[in-house]
Short mmCIF file of N, CA and C in Angstrom, two decimals:
data_model
loop_
_atom_site.label_atom_id
_atom_site.label_comp_id
_atom_site.label_asym_id
_atom_site.label_seq_id
_atom_site.Cartn_x
_atom_site.Cartn_y
_atom_site.Cartn_z
N TRP B 1068 103.32 92.52 110.54
CA TRP B 1068 104.43 93.35 110.93
C TRP B 1068 104.57 94.54 109.99
N THR B 1069 104.51 94.28 108.65
CA THR B 1069 104.66 95.38 107.72
C THR B 1069 103.85 95.11 106.46
N VAL B 1070 103.44 96.19 105.80
CA VAL B 1070 102.71 96.07 104.54
C VAL B 1070 103.12 97.23 103.63
N ALA B 1071 103.15 96.96 102.33
CA ALA B 1071 103.47 98.00 101.35
C ALA B 1071 102.57 97.82 100.15
N PHE B 1072 101.83 98.87 99.82
CA PHE B 1072 101.02 98.84 98.60
C PHE B 1072 101.92 99.12 97.41
N ALA B 1073 101.66 98.44 96.31
CA ALA B 1073 102.40 98.69 95.08
C ALA B 1073 102.09 100.12 94.62
N GLN B 1074 103.11 100.88 94.30
CA GLN B 1074 102.92 102.28 93.94
C GLN B 1074 102.13 102.46 92.65
N HIS B 1075 102.24 101.51 91.73
CA HIS B 1075 101.62 101.66 90.43
C HIS B 1075 100.34 100.83 90.27
N ASP B 1076 99.94 100.13 91.35
CA ASP B 1076 98.71 99.35 91.32
C ASP B 1076 98.20 99.20 92.75
N ALA B 1077 97.25 100.03 93.12
CA ALA B 1077 96.74 100.06 94.49
C ALA B 1077 96.00 98.77 94.88
N ASN B 1078 95.79 97.87 93.94
CA ASN B 1078 95.14 96.59 94.26
C ASN B 1078 96.13 95.54 94.77
N ILE B 1079 97.41 95.81 94.61
CA ILE B 1079 98.45 94.85 94.99
C ILE B 1079 99.16 95.34 96.25
N LEU B 1080 99.32 94.45 97.21
CA LEU B 1080 100.11 94.79 98.38
C LEU B 1080 101.01 93.62 98.77
N TRP B 1081 102.10 93.96 99.40
CA TRP B 1081 103.07 92.99 99.91
C TRP B 1081 102.95 93.03 101.43
N SER B 1082 102.98 91.87 102.06
CA SER B 1082 102.95 91.82 103.52
C SER B 1082 104.14 91.02 104.03
N GLY B 1083 104.64 91.44 105.17
CA GLY B 1083 105.73 90.73 105.83
C GLY B 1083 105.37 90.49 107.27
N GLY B 1084 105.73 89.34 107.79
CA GLY B 1084 105.31 88.99 109.14
C GLY B 1084 106.43 88.56 110.06
N ASP B 1085 106.09 88.55 111.34
CA ASP B 1085 107.02 88.08 112.35
C ASP B 1085 107.27 86.58 112.24
N ASP B 1086 106.45 85.91 111.43
CA ASP B 1086 106.64 84.47 111.18
C ASP B 1086 107.66 84.22 110.07
N ALA B 1087 108.41 85.25 109.68
CA ALA B 1087 109.47 85.15 108.67
C ALA B 1087 108.92 84.82 107.28
N THR B 1088 107.75 85.39 106.96
CA THR B 1088 107.18 85.19 105.63
C THR B 1088 106.92 86.54 104.96
N CYS B 1089 106.89 86.50 103.64
CA CYS B 1089 106.54 87.65 102.83
C CYS B 1089 105.61 87.14 101.73
N GLN B 1090 104.51 87.87 101.51
CA GLN B 1090 103.51 87.41 100.55
C GLN B 1090 102.96 88.58 99.75
N VAL B 1091 102.45 88.28 98.58
CA VAL B 1091 101.84 89.29 97.72
C VAL B 1091 100.35 89.00 97.63
N TRP B 1092 99.55 90.04 97.80
CA TRP B 1092 98.10 89.91 97.82
C TRP B 1092 97.48 90.81 96.76
N ASP B 1093 96.35 90.40 96.23
CA ASP B 1093 95.55 91.21 95.31
C ASP B 1093 94.21 91.43 95.99
N VAL B 1094 93.88 92.67 96.31
CA VAL B 1094 92.65 92.95 97.06
C VAL B 1094 91.39 92.65 96.25
N ARG B 1095 91.52 92.48 94.94
CA ARG B 1095 90.36 92.13 94.12
C ARG B 1095 89.99 90.66 94.24
N VAL B 1096 90.90 89.85 94.76
CA VAL B 1096 90.68 88.41 94.89
C VAL B 1096 90.21 88.13 96.31
N SER B 1097 89.02 87.59 96.43
CA SER B 1097 88.51 87.27 97.78
C SER B 1097 88.97 85.87 98.14
N SER B 1098 90.14 85.82 98.76
CA SER B 1098 90.74 84.55 99.14
C SER B 1098 91.59 84.77 100.38
N SER B 1099 91.72 83.74 101.17
CA SER B 1099 92.59 83.83 102.34
C SER B 1099 94.02 83.42 101.99
N SER B 1100 94.27 83.19 100.71
CA SER B 1100 95.60 82.80 100.25
C SER B 1100 96.21 83.92 99.41
N PRO B 1101 97.50 84.14 99.54
CA PRO B 1101 98.15 85.17 98.73
C PRO B 1101 98.23 84.74 97.27
N VAL B 1102 98.40 85.72 96.38
CA VAL B 1102 98.57 85.39 94.96
C VAL B 1102 100.00 84.93 94.68
N LYS B 1103 100.95 85.32 95.54
CA LYS B 1103 102.34 84.87 95.41
C LYS B 1103 102.95 84.78 96.80
N LYS B 1104 103.84 83.82 96.96
CA LYS B 1104 104.67 83.76 98.16
C LYS B 1104 106.08 84.15 97.76
N VAL B 1105 106.65 85.05 98.52
CA VAL B 1105 108.00 85.54 98.24
C VAL B 1105 108.96 84.67 99.03
N ARG B 1106 109.91 84.05 98.33
CA ARG B 1106 110.78 83.09 99.00
C ARG B 1106 112.07 82.91 98.21
N ASP B 1107 112.85 81.95 98.66
CA ASP B 1107 114.05 81.55 97.95
C ASP B 1107 113.94 80.06 97.70
N GLU B 1108 113.63 79.67 96.48
CA GLU B 1108 113.41 78.26 96.17
C GLU B 1108 114.69 77.42 96.29
N ASN B 1109 115.84 78.07 96.37
CA ASN B 1109 117.11 77.36 96.48
C ASN B 1109 117.54 77.14 97.93
N SER B 1110 116.68 77.50 98.87
CA SER B 1110 117.02 77.40 100.28
C SER B 1110 115.85 76.81 101.05
N SER B 1111 116.14 76.19 102.18
CA SER B 1111 115.06 75.65 102.99
C SER B 1111 114.29 76.76 103.69
N TYR B 1112 114.83 77.96 103.70
CA TYR B 1112 114.18 79.12 104.29
C TYR B 1112 114.64 80.35 103.52
N THR B 1113 113.91 81.42 103.66
CA THR B 1113 114.32 82.68 103.05
C THR B 1113 114.82 83.64 104.12
N TRP B 1114 114.04 83.79 105.17
CA TRP B 1114 114.41 84.68 106.27
C TRP B 1114 114.65 83.86 107.52
N ASN B 1115 115.61 84.31 108.32
CA ASN B 1115 115.88 83.68 109.61
C ASN B 1115 115.13 84.36 110.74
N ALA B 1116 114.42 85.44 110.42
CA ALA B 1116 113.71 86.21 111.42
C ALA B 1116 112.57 86.96 110.71
N GLY B 1117 111.80 87.70 111.48
CA GLY B 1117 110.65 88.40 110.92
C GLY B 1117 110.99 89.40 109.84
N VAL B 1118 110.07 89.55 108.91
CA VAL B 1118 110.18 90.55 107.85
C VAL B 1118 109.65 91.86 108.43
N THR B 1119 110.49 92.88 108.45
CA THR B 1119 110.18 94.10 109.18
C THR B 1119 109.86 95.33 108.33
N THR B 1120 110.31 95.33 107.08
CA THR B 1120 110.11 96.51 106.26
C THR B 1120 110.26 96.15 104.78
N MET B 1121 109.65 96.94 103.94
CA MET B 1121 109.80 96.76 102.50
C MET B 1121 109.57 98.09 101.80
N ALA B 1122 110.18 98.24 100.64
CA ALA B 1122 110.05 99.48 99.89
C ALA B 1122 110.15 99.18 98.41
N GLN B 1123 109.15 99.66 97.66
CA GLN B 1123 109.16 99.49 96.21
C GLN B 1123 110.09 100.53 95.59
N HIS B 1124 110.80 100.12 94.56
CA HIS B 1124 111.69 101.04 93.84
C HIS B 1124 110.86 102.21 93.32
N PRO B 1125 111.36 103.45 93.43
CA PRO B 1125 110.55 104.61 93.05
C PRO B 1125 110.26 104.73 91.56
N THR B 1126 111.08 104.13 90.69
CA THR B 1126 110.83 104.25 89.25
C THR B 1126 110.60 102.92 88.56
N ASP B 1127 110.95 101.82 89.19
CA ASP B 1127 110.73 100.49 88.60
C ASP B 1127 109.72 99.74 89.46
N PRO B 1128 108.47 99.65 89.02
CA PRO B 1128 107.43 99.02 89.85
C PRO B 1128 107.64 97.53 90.08
N ASN B 1129 108.57 96.92 89.39
CA ASN B 1129 108.81 95.49 89.57
C ASN B 1129 109.80 95.17 90.68
N ILE B 1130 110.49 96.17 91.20
CA ILE B 1130 111.55 95.92 92.18
C ILE B 1130 111.07 96.27 93.59
N MET B 1131 111.22 95.30 94.50
CA MET B 1131 110.87 95.50 95.90
C MET B 1131 112.05 95.09 96.77
N ALA B 1132 112.45 95.97 97.68
CA ALA B 1132 113.47 95.65 98.68
C ALA B 1132 112.75 95.20 99.93
N VAL B 1133 113.21 94.10 100.52
CA VAL B 1133 112.56 93.52 101.70
C VAL B 1133 113.62 93.35 102.78
N GLY B 1134 113.36 93.93 103.96
CA GLY B 1134 114.30 93.85 105.06
C GLY B 1134 113.77 93.01 106.21
N SER B 1135 114.71 92.50 106.99
CA SER B 1135 114.37 91.63 108.11
C SER B 1135 115.32 91.89 109.26
N TYR B 1136 114.92 91.47 110.45
CA TYR B 1136 115.89 91.58 111.53
C TYR B 1136 116.86 90.40 111.54
N ASP B 1137 116.93 89.66 110.43
CA ASP B 1137 118.01 88.67 110.25
C ASP B 1137 119.26 89.32 109.66
N GLU B 1138 119.23 90.66 109.50
CA GLU B 1138 120.37 91.47 109.05
C GLU B 1138 120.58 91.46 107.54
N TYR B 1139 119.57 91.08 106.77
CA TYR B 1139 119.69 91.06 105.31
C TYR B 1139 118.61 91.91 104.66
N VAL B 1140 118.97 92.53 103.54
CA VAL B 1140 118.01 93.14 102.62
C VAL B 1140 118.03 92.27 101.38
N ARG B 1141 116.85 91.83 100.97
CA ARG B 1141 116.73 91.01 99.77
C ARG B 1141 115.94 91.79 98.73
N PHE B 1142 116.42 91.74 97.50
CA PHE B 1142 115.79 92.47 96.40
C PHE B 1142 115.08 91.48 95.50
N TYR B 1143 113.80 91.75 95.24
CA TYR B 1143 112.97 90.86 94.43
C TYR B 1143 112.43 91.58 93.21
N ASP B 1144 112.32 90.85 92.13
CA ASP B 1144 111.56 91.29 90.96
C ASP B 1144 110.16 90.73 91.17
N ALA B 1145 109.17 91.59 91.21
CA ALA B 1145 107.80 91.17 91.52
C ALA B 1145 107.26 90.13 90.54
N ARG B 1146 107.85 90.03 89.37
CA ARG B 1146 107.38 89.04 88.40
C ARG B 1146 107.94 87.65 88.70
N TYR B 1147 109.03 87.59 89.47
CA TYR B 1147 109.71 86.32 89.76
C TYR B 1147 110.05 86.26 91.25
N THR B 1148 109.08 85.96 92.07
CA THR B 1148 109.28 86.01 93.52
C THR B 1148 109.80 84.71 94.12
N SER B 1149 110.21 83.76 93.28
CA SER B 1149 110.69 82.49 93.81
C SER B 1149 112.11 82.58 94.36
N HIS B 1150 112.82 83.67 94.08
CA HIS B 1150 114.15 83.86 94.64
C HIS B 1150 114.56 85.33 94.51
N PRO B 1151 115.33 85.84 95.47
CA PRO B 1151 115.80 87.21 95.35
C PRO B 1151 116.86 87.30 94.26
N TYR B 1152 116.91 88.44 93.57
CA TYR B 1152 117.97 88.58 92.57
C TYR B 1152 119.24 89.15 93.20
N GLU B 1153 119.11 89.67 94.42
CA GLU B 1153 120.29 90.13 95.15
C GLU B 1153 119.99 90.08 96.64
N THR B 1154 121.00 89.73 97.41
CA THR B 1154 120.90 89.69 98.87
C THR B 1154 122.11 90.42 99.44
N THR B 1155 121.85 91.33 100.38
CA THR B 1155 122.92 92.13 100.97
C THR B 1155 122.88 92.02 102.48
N HIS B 1156 124.00 91.64 103.09
CA HIS B 1156 124.11 91.60 104.55
C HIS B 1156 124.46 93.01 105.02
N VAL B 1157 123.69 93.54 105.96
CA VAL B 1157 123.92 94.92 106.40
C VAL B 1157 124.45 95.03 107.82
N GLY B 1158 124.63 93.91 108.52
CA GLY B 1158 125.27 93.92 109.83
C GLY B 1158 124.40 94.37 110.98
N GLY B 1159 123.11 94.30 110.83
CA GLY B 1159 122.18 94.66 111.90
C GLY B 1159 120.76 94.50 111.39
N GLY B 1160 119.82 94.40 112.31
CA GLY B 1160 118.42 94.26 111.92
C GLY B 1160 117.97 95.42 111.04
N VAL B 1161 117.16 95.14 110.06
CA VAL B 1161 116.69 96.16 109.12
C VAL B 1161 115.29 96.59 109.54
N TRP B 1162 115.15 97.83 109.97
CA TRP B 1162 113.87 98.31 110.48
C TRP B 1162 113.19 99.27 109.51
N ARG B 1163 113.95 99.93 108.65
CA ARG B 1163 113.38 100.86 107.67
C ARG B 1163 114.20 100.80 106.39
N LEU B 1164 113.53 100.98 105.28
CA LEU B 1164 114.21 101.05 103.99
C LEU B 1164 113.71 102.28 103.26
N LYS B 1165 114.61 102.94 102.54
CA LYS B 1165 114.23 104.08 101.72
C LYS B 1165 115.17 104.12 100.53
N TRP B 1166 114.59 104.18 99.35
CA TRP B 1166 115.40 104.30 98.12
C TRP B 1166 115.87 105.74 97.99
N GLN B 1167 117.07 105.92 97.46
CA GLN B 1167 117.58 107.27 97.21
C GLN B 1167 117.98 107.39 95.77
#
């Protein structure tokens, strides 16, 4: 559904799917498994719907905003992807994200 390359490391990319998953990949690793799974370890699920968009913070390479059509934007620190550090309900499906 969506992919975002890390701005400060072209070998790292984040992918989001209609299967309600988000994963981090390293193109230098030849594996069919991601290097990290982005989730919420405190919940039985992270997203209630597909992951539709993501945007890396323009000045902090560790921060990624991830949107879904479950009406939430979740903010992750790329070093600790086991849970979002902030979750915001936006009242509608999230199709695009842009930092300002």
